[in-house]
């Protein structure tokens, strides 16, 4: 539980953090809330040489109404998102999901940027942002770029972020109604065994937690809904083409079954809420 | 039986009130100091290199790589330390004369026998340096086949130790009348035969273990700080095992953050810190890490149980027959082999059964050693009989409450001599059942259950009962002798009134979360007429409290509390003589009330105990032959165990689609005899219930086929939190124990003993209409889903 030796630097600005990151991107990690990275370091599963603490960079903790979308600063803590009036009013899915992450201690320390950049398929917020078709704002030595959520989550703990880039903002379209979220776990504080975030506004986007190496869309379900299938029939296809993990909390077979039940429930929630 | 404690007890005292715990401000404010908090200049930190293999020959250990690392002072292999030991590590409970127990040394010599077995140690200036250097010790292993599964190990297909001829350590049998058992089964109209698996559990005390040994500069003495439940036993065992004269060891247990039995042991790291401080003449310390604790601290449970009931057509049980396989793990720790024996007498539960047979075989496996864990033997016994009683109820078509009622030992039968050979002290089992059923609205629940089934609701309701009795107040020394335990079961106490009238109490019981300071203060406050705040309770330091047998087995109040009360009575006897001398009356003419002796019929003629303490201190005018000071000691050896009992009712909702179990309501009616502080009793019941629920629904130490422990973090080992349980409805009946003058029984383990079968019975009850009769613990959502699918194909459940 003692991490390997590392150098700690506290960044005062995004520019300073990016400058340090550029010095040795492969052995430098950004530290925000620390609730994903530090446990990995304590188990020595991660051994970065340099830790750049971005947690005190001013101006990156906000939830802002930007007209047709809501912009969220990367250092916004889960708890701040959960209680934000802007989030509750315009993207209640995101506020709700932020309130489901881990336990109160995690929610008061963890940040949305950290959660998305970590790219853990078992995390809740990536699925919510994927269901909301969000956009990631990324800064780096080659300037600023925007990445769609659909292109952001690449693989297990792997995102579209280059080692020298930093996620600074998340933008999501307003979706005040038509959403559902289902999280299935054994203890309230745990990661989801399977989770589902659904947004139904004309078309339907259904994102899955812990059903593969990365945060995924339930494409077969979405296609069935587009083709006019009812919720039950569409949900029955939730696990099609997916290869979920087997672990102590559930076998792949059980996860496939859970996905069908939870997708149905999430879609029922979404349509009831809209209705 | 009277609920009053002694004739001198004032009518209005603090005993029986819900006084807040005196311990809590220090614990809650962070002021309490644990071993890891101690600042010891110049201490070397120890890191332990542990075997990554469940079973391997240790071919070579090269510590030279570690010696070159920053801050490293020394590093040793098992062979380097072989000369340090006076004996192998102790097992205090050789349950049979022919029990096998392979020698167990703090650092393995030639063979590592579980993942986590120590193979080398590194000492450095900081914990971080020691851990970094531990990775540089080069160990060459030759992997050997491992005995992992308990039943497979019992077959001796693979031996857990290469120098053992069998993994079977012992077989212990308790069959007072074999013919009666055979006759009962031959004549039985109904028989039940069940097989249950008690999964391994990780105790997971909030504070992991920690040790710090400080060699004293002159005289070759050692101050041993340890996060232990047993400083007194530890001192004796350290002396024997490390070859240090016992009187040169002082053991202090500072604030200790829970144990649940896992700190009722003598561990390799305690011995290592002692011998390394002797060898290096420096303080040596070690703080256990959480994942290390999962492997290197004992596990609990680990049994395969087979229980048979012989009954008549009405479900009246005539005989109980039990066969156990008990997983010892890789070595015998302090009381490993005896744990099943603590349940051996209780597999007939609260039921009046004429014929009884119990057999247990202890089996070595290549896994972490097991030992006592909250309840130790009694949870296993209660689980088996309470699950089997539900199976019997199904078989004879009777409600589970009714089948229990038909079999209870009647309230008029106490003291009750059981077929297993115990004398149950007192009880009213049906009274507790009635109270529990009323508290939970049992009839209403059954109606609601039927309604939901009729409607095909997806949330199924289940109600589970568990009526239990346990034996605690460990223990009459003569009984322990008959069970081959090498120590006694008494407890020692001293009560001393200081010149200002304040009171010092010295106890041999060692608190680690139970609230001894509060409870002992309350007993003394009523005895001596002082405020609880005026009582100082000294404990957990062998220099202050040299005699004691420590805290485990729900013994502290029934044995240690009784010793306190007896010592106080002796102090009062002495004070009475002094008061009689000063007031010039006969001792029997004095009455004690609220800490004041007054002359019967002449109440203005009186002396307070505090004033008498000062008189005894100055010793200016004592009766002829009386020694100065008001001080008295007592050592109490109980005449019998105590037998708390009760009924718990769990109510669950099962999501038939996902298999998720929600514990939605829980009622517990417990009877622990007289209560010193019902608030502390509530706390013990709350924690106990959750710990039993944990076994039922959440926790399991999972090993893979190679003997690797997979649940080494709290991400994988699921300790439930407050969010996983409902608010509990607690009730209590009071049937004082006639076995001790306080009339108390013990409550530290009852919740854990009762709750596990109540919860599993509730889940099975929810699914019984589908044909489900058993689900393995922990009852995970996937297991429930598969059970539904297997019992009722086509309902959507898995296979």
Coordinates of C-alpha atoms in Angstrom, one line a residue, chain B residues 311-782:
Chain B
X311 CA -38.0 -37.0 13.5
X312 CA -41.5 -38.2 13.8
X313 CA -44.3 -37.3 11.4
X314 CA -45.1 -34.2 13.4
X315 CA -41.6 -32.9 13.0
X316 CA -40.5 -33.7 16.5
X317 CA -36.7 -34.3 16.4
X318 CA -35.4 -37.4 18.2
X319 CA -31.8 -37.4 17.1
X320 CA -29.2 -35.2 15.5
X321 CA -26.1 -36.6 13.7
X322 CA -23.3 -34.3 12.4
X323 CA -20.2 -34.9 10.4
X324 CA -17.8 -32.1 9.7
X325 CA -14.7 -31.5 7.7
X326 CA -12.9 -28.4 9.1
X327 CA -10.3 -26.6 7.1
X328 CA -7.3 -25.9 9.3
X329 CA -5.4 -24.1 6.6
X330 CA -1.7 -24.7 6.3
X331 CA -0.8 -24.7 10.1
X332 CA -2.3 -24.9 13.5
X333 CA -2.4 -21.4 15.0
X334 CA -3.2 -20.8 18.6
X335 CA -6.6 -22.5 18.9
X336 CA -7.2 -23.6 15.3
X337 CA -8.1 -27.2 16.0
X338 CA -10.4 -26.3 18.8
X339 CA -12.7 -24.0 16.9
X340 CA -15.1 -26.8 15.7
X341 CA -15.3 -28.0 19.3
X342 CA -16.8 -24.7 20.5
X343 CA -19.8 -25.6 18.3
X344 CA -19.6 -29.4 18.8
X345 CA -22.2 -29.4 21.6
X346 CA -24.7 -27.1 20.0
X347 CA -25.8 -28.8 16.8
X348 CA -29.1 -29.6 18.3
X349 CA -29.7 -25.9 18.9
X350 CA -32.6 -24.9 21.1
X351 CA -34.3 -28.2 20.7
X352 CA -35.0 -31.0 23.2
X353 CA -33.2 -33.8 21.5
X354 CA -32.6 -37.2 23.1
X355 CA -29.8 -38.6 21.0
X356 CA -26.7 -36.9 19.6
X357 CA -23.6 -37.6 17.6
X358 CA -20.9 -35.2 16.4
X359 CA -17.7 -36.0 14.5
X360 CA -15.2 -33.6 13.2
X361 CA -12.1 -34.2 11.1
X362 CA -9.6 -31.3 10.9
X363 CA -7.9 -31.2 7.5
X364 CA -4.8 -29.3 6.4
X365 CA -4.9 -27.3 3.2
X366 CA -2.4 -25.0 1.4
X367 CA -4.3 -21.9 2.5
X368 CA -4.1 -19.3 5.2
X369 CA -4.5 -20.9 8.6
X370 CA -8.0 -20.6 10.1
X371 CA -8.8 -19.8 13.7
X372 CA -11.4 -18.3 15.9
X373 CA -13.6 -15.8 14.2
X374 CA -16.6 -14.0 15.9
X375 CA -18.7 -16.9 17.2
X376 CA -16.1 -19.5 16.6
X377 CA -17.9 -22.8 16.1
X378 CA -21.3 -21.6 17.3
X379 CA -22.3 -19.8 14.1
X380 CA -21.5 -22.9 12.1
X381 CA -23.5 -25.1 14.5
X382 CA -26.5 -22.7 14.5
X383 CA -26.4 -22.3 10.7
X384 CA -26.6 -26.1 10.3
X385 CA -29.4 -26.8 12.7
X386 CA -31.5 -23.7 11.8
X387 CA -31.2 -24.5 8.1
X388 CA -32.0 -28.1 8.8
X389 CA -35.1 -27.2 10.9
X390 CA -36.5 -25.3 7.9
X391 CA -35.8 -28.3 5.7
X392 CA -37.7 -30.4 8.3
X393 CA -40.6 -27.9 8.3
X394 CA -40.9 -28.2 4.5
X395 CA -40.7 -32.0 4.7
X396 CA -43.5 -32.3 7.3
X397 CA -45.5 -29.5 5.7
X398 CA -45.4 -27.2 8.8
X399 CA -44.6 -23.5 9.2
X400 CA -41.0 -22.9 10.3
X401 CA -42.2 -21.1 13.4
X402 CA -44.4 -24.1 14.4
X403 CA -41.7 -26.7 13.9
X404 CA -39.5 -24.8 16.2
X405 CA -42.2 -24.4 18.8
X406 CA -42.8 -28.2 18.8
X407 CA -39.2 -28.9 19.6
X408 CA -38.1 -26.1 22.0
X409 CA -36.6 -27.1 25.3
X410 CA -39.4 -25.9 27.6
X411 CA -38.9 -23.0 29.9
X412 CA -39.7 -25.3 32.8
X413 CA -36.8 -27.7 32.0
X414 CA -33.9 -25.5 33.1
X415 CA -31.2 -26.2 34.1
X416 CA -31.3 -28.5 31.2
X417 CA -28.9 -31.4 30.8
X418 CA -28.4 -31.8 27.0
X419 CA -27.7 -35.0 25.2
X420 CA -24.4 -33.6 24.2
X421 CA -23.4 -33.2 27.8
X422 CA -23.9 -29.5 28.7
X423 CA -26.0 -28.0 31.4
X424 CA -27.9 -25.1 29.9
X425 CA -28.2 -22.5 32.7
X426 CA -31.5 -20.8 32.0
X427 CA -33.8 -20.0 29.1
X428 CA -37.2 -19.3 27.7
X429 CA -36.9 -20.0 24.0
X430 CA -40.6 -19.8 23.1
X431 CA -40.9 -16.4 24.8
X432 CA -38.1 -15.0 22.6
X433 CA -39.7 -16.5 19.5
X434 CA -43.1 -15.1 20.3
X435 CA -41.6 -11.6 20.9
X436 CA -39.7 -11.7 17.7
X437 CA -42.7 -12.8 15.6
X438 CA -44.8 -10.1 17.1
X439 CA -42.1 -7.5 16.5
X440 CA -41.9 -8.3 12.8
X441 CA -45.6 -8.9 12.3
X442 CA -45.1 -12.5 11.1
X443 CA -48.7 -13.2 10.2
X444 CA -48.9 -10.0 8.1
X445 CA -45.7 -10.9 6.3
X446 CA -47.0 -14.4 5.4
X447 CA -50.2 -12.8 4.0
X448 CA -48.1 -10.3 2.0
X449 CA -46.0 -13.2 0.7
X450 CA -49.0 -15.1 -0.5
X451 CA -50.4 -12.0 -2.1
X452 CA -47.3 -11.4 -4.1
X453 CA -47.0 -15.0 -5.2
X454 CA -50.6 -14.9 -6.3
X455 CA -50.0 -11.8 -8.4
X456 CA -46.8 -13.1 -9.9
X457 CA -44.9 -10.1 -8.5
X458 CA -41.3 -9.8 -9.6
X459 CA -40.2 -8.9 -6.1
X460 CA -40.6 -12.0 -4.0
X461 CA -40.9 -11.8 -0.3
X462 CA -39.1 -14.2 2.0
X463 CA -39.2 -14.6 5.8
X464 CA -36.4 -16.4 7.6
X465 CA -36.2 -17.5 11.3
X466 CA -33.3 -18.4 13.4
X467 CA -33.7 -19.5 17.0
X468 CA -30.3 -19.8 18.7
X469 CA -28.6 -20.7 21.8
X470 CA -24.9 -20.3 22.3
X471 CA -22.4 -21.0 25.0
X472 CA -20.1 -18.2 26.2
X473 CA -18.5 -16.9 29.3
X474 CA -15.4 -19.0 28.4
X475 CA -14.8 -20.9 30.5
X476 CA -14.7 -23.3 33.5
X477 CA -11.1 -24.3 33.7
X478 CA -12.0 -28.0 34.5
X479 CA -14.1 -28.1 31.3
X480 CA -11.3 -26.7 29.3
X481 CA -9.0 -29.4 30.7
X482 CA -11.5 -32.1 29.6
X483 CA -11.3 -30.6 26.1
X484 CA -7.4 -30.7 26.1
X485 CA -7.1 -26.9 26.1
X486 CA -3.8 -26.1 27.7
X487 CA -4.9 -23.0 29.7
X488 CA -7.7 -22.1 32.1
X489 CA -10.7 -19.9 31.8
X490 CA -10.6 -17.7 34.9
X491 CA -10.3 -13.9 35.0
X492 CA -8.5 -11.7 37.5
X493 CA -9.4 -8.3 38.9
X494 CA -8.2 -5.8 41.5
X495 CA -10.3 -2.9 42.9
X496 CA -8.5 -0.2 44.8
X497 CA -9.9 2.9 46.4
X498 CA -7.5 5.8 46.4
X499 CA -7.0 8.3 49.3
X500 CA -9.3 10.8 47.6
X501 CA -12.1 8.3 47.2
X502 CA -11.4 7.7 43.5
X503 CA -11.4 4.1 42.3
X504 CA -8.9 2.1 40.3
X505 CA -10.0 -1.1 38.7
X506 CA -7.4 -3.4 37.2
X507 CA -8.8 -6.0 34.8
X508 CA -7.3 -9.0 33.0
X509 CA -9.8 -8.7 30.3
X510 CA -8.5 -6.8 27.3
X511 CA -10.9 -4.5 25.5
X512 CA -10.5 -3.8 21.8
X513 CA -13.8 -2.1 21.1
X514 CA -16.3 -3.7 23.5
X515 CA -16.6 -0.9 26.0
X516 CA -15.1 -2.6 29.1
X517 CA -14.1 0.7 30.6
X518 CA -17.7 1.9 30.6
X519 CA -19.2 -1.4 31.8
X520 CA -16.7 -2.0 34.6
X521 CA -17.2 1.7 35.7
X522 CA -20.9 1.1 35.9
X523 CA -20.6 -2.0 38.0
X524 CA -18.2 -0.4 40.4
X525 CA -20.2 2.9 40.5
X526 CA -23.2 1.0 41.9
X527 CA -21.1 -1.2 44.2
X528 CA -19.2 1.6 45.8
X529 CA -21.5 4.5 45.4
X530 CA -19.2 6.6 43.2
X531 CA -19.8 8.2 39.9
X532 CA -18.6 6.1 36.8
X533 CA -16.3 9.0 35.9
X534 CA -14.5 8.5 39.2
X535 CA -13.5 5.0 38.2
X536 CA -10.2 4.5 36.4
X537 CA -10.0 1.2 34.6
X538 CA -6.5 -0.1 33.9
X539 CA -6.0 -2.8 31.4
X540 CA -4.1 -4.2 28.4
X541 CA -0.6 -3.8 29.9
X542 CA 1.1 -6.8 31.6
X543 CA 3.0 -4.5 33.9
X544 CA -0.2 -2.9 35.2
X545 CA -2.4 -6.0 35.0
X546 CA -0.1 -8.9 35.4
X547 CA -2.8 -11.6 35.6
X548 CA -5.5 -12.2 33.0
X549 CA -6.7 -14.4 30.2
X550 CA -8.0 -11.6 28.0
X551 CA -11.0 -11.0 25.7
X552 CA -12.7 -13.5 23.4
X553 CA -15.7 -15.9 23.4
X554 CA -18.1 -13.3 24.9
X555 CA -16.3 -13.9 28.2
X556 CA -15.5 -10.5 29.5
X557 CA -18.6 -9.6 31.4
X558 CA -19.6 -13.0 32.7
X559 CA -16.1 -13.9 33.8
X560 CA -14.1 -10.6 34.1
X561 CA -17.1 -8.5 35.2
X562 CA -17.9 -11.1 37.9
X563 CA -14.3 -10.9 39.1
X564 CA -14.6 -7.1 39.3
X565 CA -17.8 -7.4 41.3
X566 CA -16.3 -10.0 43.6
X567 CA -13.2 -7.9 44.2
X568 CA -15.5 -4.9 45.0
X569 CA -17.4 -7.0 47.5
X570 CA -14.1 -7.9 49.2
X571 CA -13.2 -4.3 49.4
X572 CA -16.5 -3.5 50.9
X573 CA -16.1 -6.3 53.5
X574 CA -12.8 -4.7 54.6
X575 CA -14.3 -1.2 54.6
X576 CA -17.1 -2.5 56.7
X577 CA -14.7 -3.8 59.3
X578 CA -12.9 -0.5 59.4
X579 CA -16.2 1.5 59.6
X580 CA -17.4 -0.8 62.5
X581 CA -14.1 -0.1 64.3
X582 CA -14.4 3.7 63.9
X583 CA -18.2 3.9 64.6
X584 CA -17.8 1.4 67.5
X585 CA -20.5 -0.9 66.4
X586 CA -20.6 -4.5 65.2
X587 CA -20.0 -4.9 61.4
X588 CA -23.4 -6.6 61.0
X589 CA -25.1 -3.5 62.4
X590 CA -23.9 -1.5 59.4
X591 CA -25.7 -1.1 56.1
X592 CA -24.2 0.2 52.9
X593 CA -26.2 2.5 50.7
X594 CA -24.9 4.9 48.0
X595 CA -21.3 4.5 49.2
X596 CA -22.0 5.2 52.9
X597 CA -22.0 2.8 55.9
X598 CA -24.6 3.8 58.4
X599 CA -25.7 2.2 61.7
X600 CA -29.0 0.5 61.4
X601 CA -31.6 2.5 63.3
X602 CA -29.2 5.4 63.8
X603 CA -28.6 6.8 60.3
X604 CA -26.8 9.9 61.6
X605 CA -24.0 7.7 62.7
X606 CA -22.3 7.0 59.3
X607 CA -19.0 7.0 57.4
X608 CA -18.6 7.3 53.6
X609 CA -16.4 4.8 51.7
X610 CA -14.3 7.6 50.5
X611 CA -13.5 8.7 54.0
X612 CA -12.8 5.1 55.0
X613 CA -10.4 4.9 52.1
X614 CA -8.5 7.9 53.5
X615 CA -8.5 6.4 56.9
X616 CA -7.1 3.2 55.5
X617 CA -4.5 5.1 53.6
X618 CA -3.2 7.1 56.7
X619 CA -3.5 3.9 58.7
X620 CA -3.5 6.0 61.9
X621 CA -6.3 4.0 63.5
X622 CA -7.0 0.6 62.0
X623 CA -8.4 -2.4 63.8
X624 CA -5.9 -4.7 65.2
X625 CA -4.2 -6.7 62.4
X626 CA -5.8 -4.8 59.5
X627 CA -3.4 -3.9 56.7
X628 CA -3.5 -0.3 55.3
X629 CA -5.3 0.7 52.2
X630 CA -8.6 -0.3 50.7
X631 CA -7.7 -2.8 48.0
X632 CA -9.0 -6.3 47.1
X633 CA -8.4 -8.8 44.4
X634 CA -10.4 -11.7 43.0
X635 CA -9.9 -14.4 40.5
X636 CA -13.1 -15.9 39.2
X637 CA -13.2 -19.3 37.6
X638 CA -16.8 -19.8 36.3
X639 CA -18.7 -22.9 37.3
X640 CA -20.5 -23.2 34.0
X641 CA -20.7 -21.6 30.6
X642 CA -23.5 -19.1 30.1
X643 CA -26.2 -19.7 27.4
X644 CA -27.6 -16.6 25.7
X645 CA -30.4 -17.2 23.3
X646 CA -33.0 -15.6 21.1
X647 CA -34.8 -15.5 17.8
X648 CA -34.0 -13.4 14.8
X649 CA -36.2 -12.8 11.9
X650 CA -35.0 -11.7 8.5
X651 CA -37.2 -10.4 5.7
X652 CA -35.9 -10.2 2.2
X653 CA -37.1 -9.1 -1.2
X654 CA -35.7 -11.1 -4.1
X655 CA -35.8 -9.6 -7.6
X656 CA -36.8 -12.7 -9.6
X657 CA -35.3 -11.2 -12.8
X658 CA -31.8 -10.3 -11.5
X659 CA -31.5 -12.5 -8.4
X660 CA -30.7 -9.5 -6.2
X661 CA -31.5 -9.9 -2.5
X662 CA -32.6 -6.9 -0.5
X663 CA -32.7 -7.3 3.2
X664 CA -35.7 -5.1 3.9
X665 CA -36.5 -5.8 7.5
X666 CA -34.8 -7.4 10.4
X667 CA -36.0 -8.1 14.0
X668 CA -33.9 -9.6 16.7
X669 CA -35.0 -10.6 20.2
X670 CA -32.0 -11.5 22.3
X671 CA -31.7 -12.7 25.9
X672 CA -28.3 -12.1 27.4
X673 CA -29.5 -12.2 31.0
X674 CA -29.1 -9.0 33.0
X675 CA -27.8 -6.1 31.0
X676 CA -25.2 -3.7 32.4
X677 CA -25.6 -1.2 29.6
X678 CA -28.4 -1.8 27.0
X679 CA -26.8 0.7 24.7
X680 CA -23.6 -1.4 24.5
X681 CA -25.8 -4.5 24.0
X682 CA -27.6 -2.8 21.1
X683 CA -24.2 -2.0 19.5
X684 CA -23.0 -5.5 19.9
X685 CA -26.2 -6.8 18.3
X686 CA -26.1 -4.3 15.5
X687 CA -22.5 -5.2 14.5
X688 CA -23.1 -8.9 15.1
X689 CA -26.1 -8.9 12.8
X690 CA -24.2 -7.2 10.0
X691 CA -21.3 -9.5 10.4
X692 CA -23.6 -12.5 10.0
X693 CA -25.4 -10.9 7.1
X694 CA -22.0 -10.5 5.5
X695 CA -21.5 -14.2 5.6
X696 CA -24.9 -14.9 4.3
X697 CA -24.9 -12.4 1.4
X698 CA -21.5 -10.9 0.7
X699 CA -18.2 -12.2 2.0
X700 CA -16.0 -15.1 0.9
X701 CA -12.3 -15.6 0.8
X702 CA -12.1 -17.0 -2.7
X703 CA -9.1 -19.1 -3.9
X704 CA -8.3 -20.2 -7.4
X705 CA -7.4 -23.8 -8.2
X706 CA -3.7 -23.1 -7.6
X707 CA -4.3 -21.7 -4.1
X708 CA -4.1 -18.0 -4.9
X709 CA -6.3 -15.8 -2.8
X710 CA -8.3 -13.7 -5.2
X711 CA -10.1 -11.5 -2.6
X712 CA -7.2 -9.4 -1.3
X713 CA -8.8 -6.0 -1.5
X714 CA -12.1 -4.5 -0.4
X715 CA -13.0 -4.2 -4.0
X716 CA -13.3 -8.0 -4.2
X717 CA -13.9 -8.9 -0.6
X718 CA -17.3 -7.3 0.0
X719 CA -17.7 -6.1 3.6
X720 CA -21.2 -4.7 3.8
X721 CA -21.8 -1.1 4.9
X722 CA -24.7 0.6 6.5
X723 CA -26.3 1.1 3.1
X724 CA -26.7 -2.7 2.7
X725 CA -28.8 -3.2 5.8
X726 CA -32.1 -1.8 7.1
X727 CA -32.7 -0.3 10.5
X728 CA -33.0 -3.2 12.9
X729 CA -35.9 -3.7 15.3
X730 CA -34.4 -5.0 18.5
X731 CA -36.2 -6.6 21.4
X732 CA -35.0 -8.3 24.5
X733 CA -36.2 -10.7 27.1
X734 CA -34.3 -11.0 30.4
X735 CA -33.6 -14.4 31.9
X736 CA -30.8 -14.0 34.3
X737 CA -28.0 -16.6 34.4
X738 CA -27.8 -18.4 37.7
X739 CA -24.2 -19.2 37.0
X740 CA -22.7 -15.9 38.1
X741 CA -23.7 -13.3 40.7
X742 CA -24.3 -10.6 38.1
X743 CA -26.8 -12.8 36.3
X744 CA -25.2 -11.9 33.0
X745 CA -24.6 -14.1 29.9
X746 CA -22.7 -12.3 27.1
X747 CA -23.7 -10.7 23.8
X748 CA -20.5 -10.2 21.8
X749 CA -21.2 -12.9 19.3
X750 CA -24.9 -13.6 19.4
X751 CA -25.8 -11.4 16.5
X752 CA -23.3 -13.1 14.3
X753 CA -24.5 -16.5 15.4
X754 CA -28.1 -15.8 14.8
X755 CA -28.3 -13.8 11.6
X756 CA -26.6 -15.9 9.0
X757 CA -29.2 -18.7 8.9
X758 CA -32.1 -16.2 9.3
X759 CA -31.0 -14.5 6.1
X760 CA -30.4 -17.6 4.1
X761 CA -33.6 -19.2 5.3
X762 CA -35.4 -16.0 4.2
X763 CA -34.0 -16.2 0.7
X764 CA -34.8 -19.9 0.4
X765 CA -38.3 -19.1 1.8
X766 CA -38.8 -16.4 -0.9
X767 CA -38.1 -19.0 -3.6
X768 CA -39.5 -22.1 -2.0
X769 CA -42.7 -22.1 -4.1
X770 CA -40.4 -22.5 -7.1
X771 CA -38.8 -25.5 -5.5
X772 CA -35.5 -23.9 -4.3
X773 CA -34.3 -25.6 -1.2
X774 CA -30.7 -24.3 -0.8
X775 CA -28.4 -21.7 -2.2
X776 CA -24.7 -21.7 -1.3
X777 CA -23.2 -18.8 0.7
X778 CA -22.6 -16.1 0.0
X779 CA -26.0 -15.9 -1.6
X780 CA -24.9 -13.8 -4.6
X781 CA -27.3 -12.4 -7.2
X782 CA -25.9 -14.7 -9.8

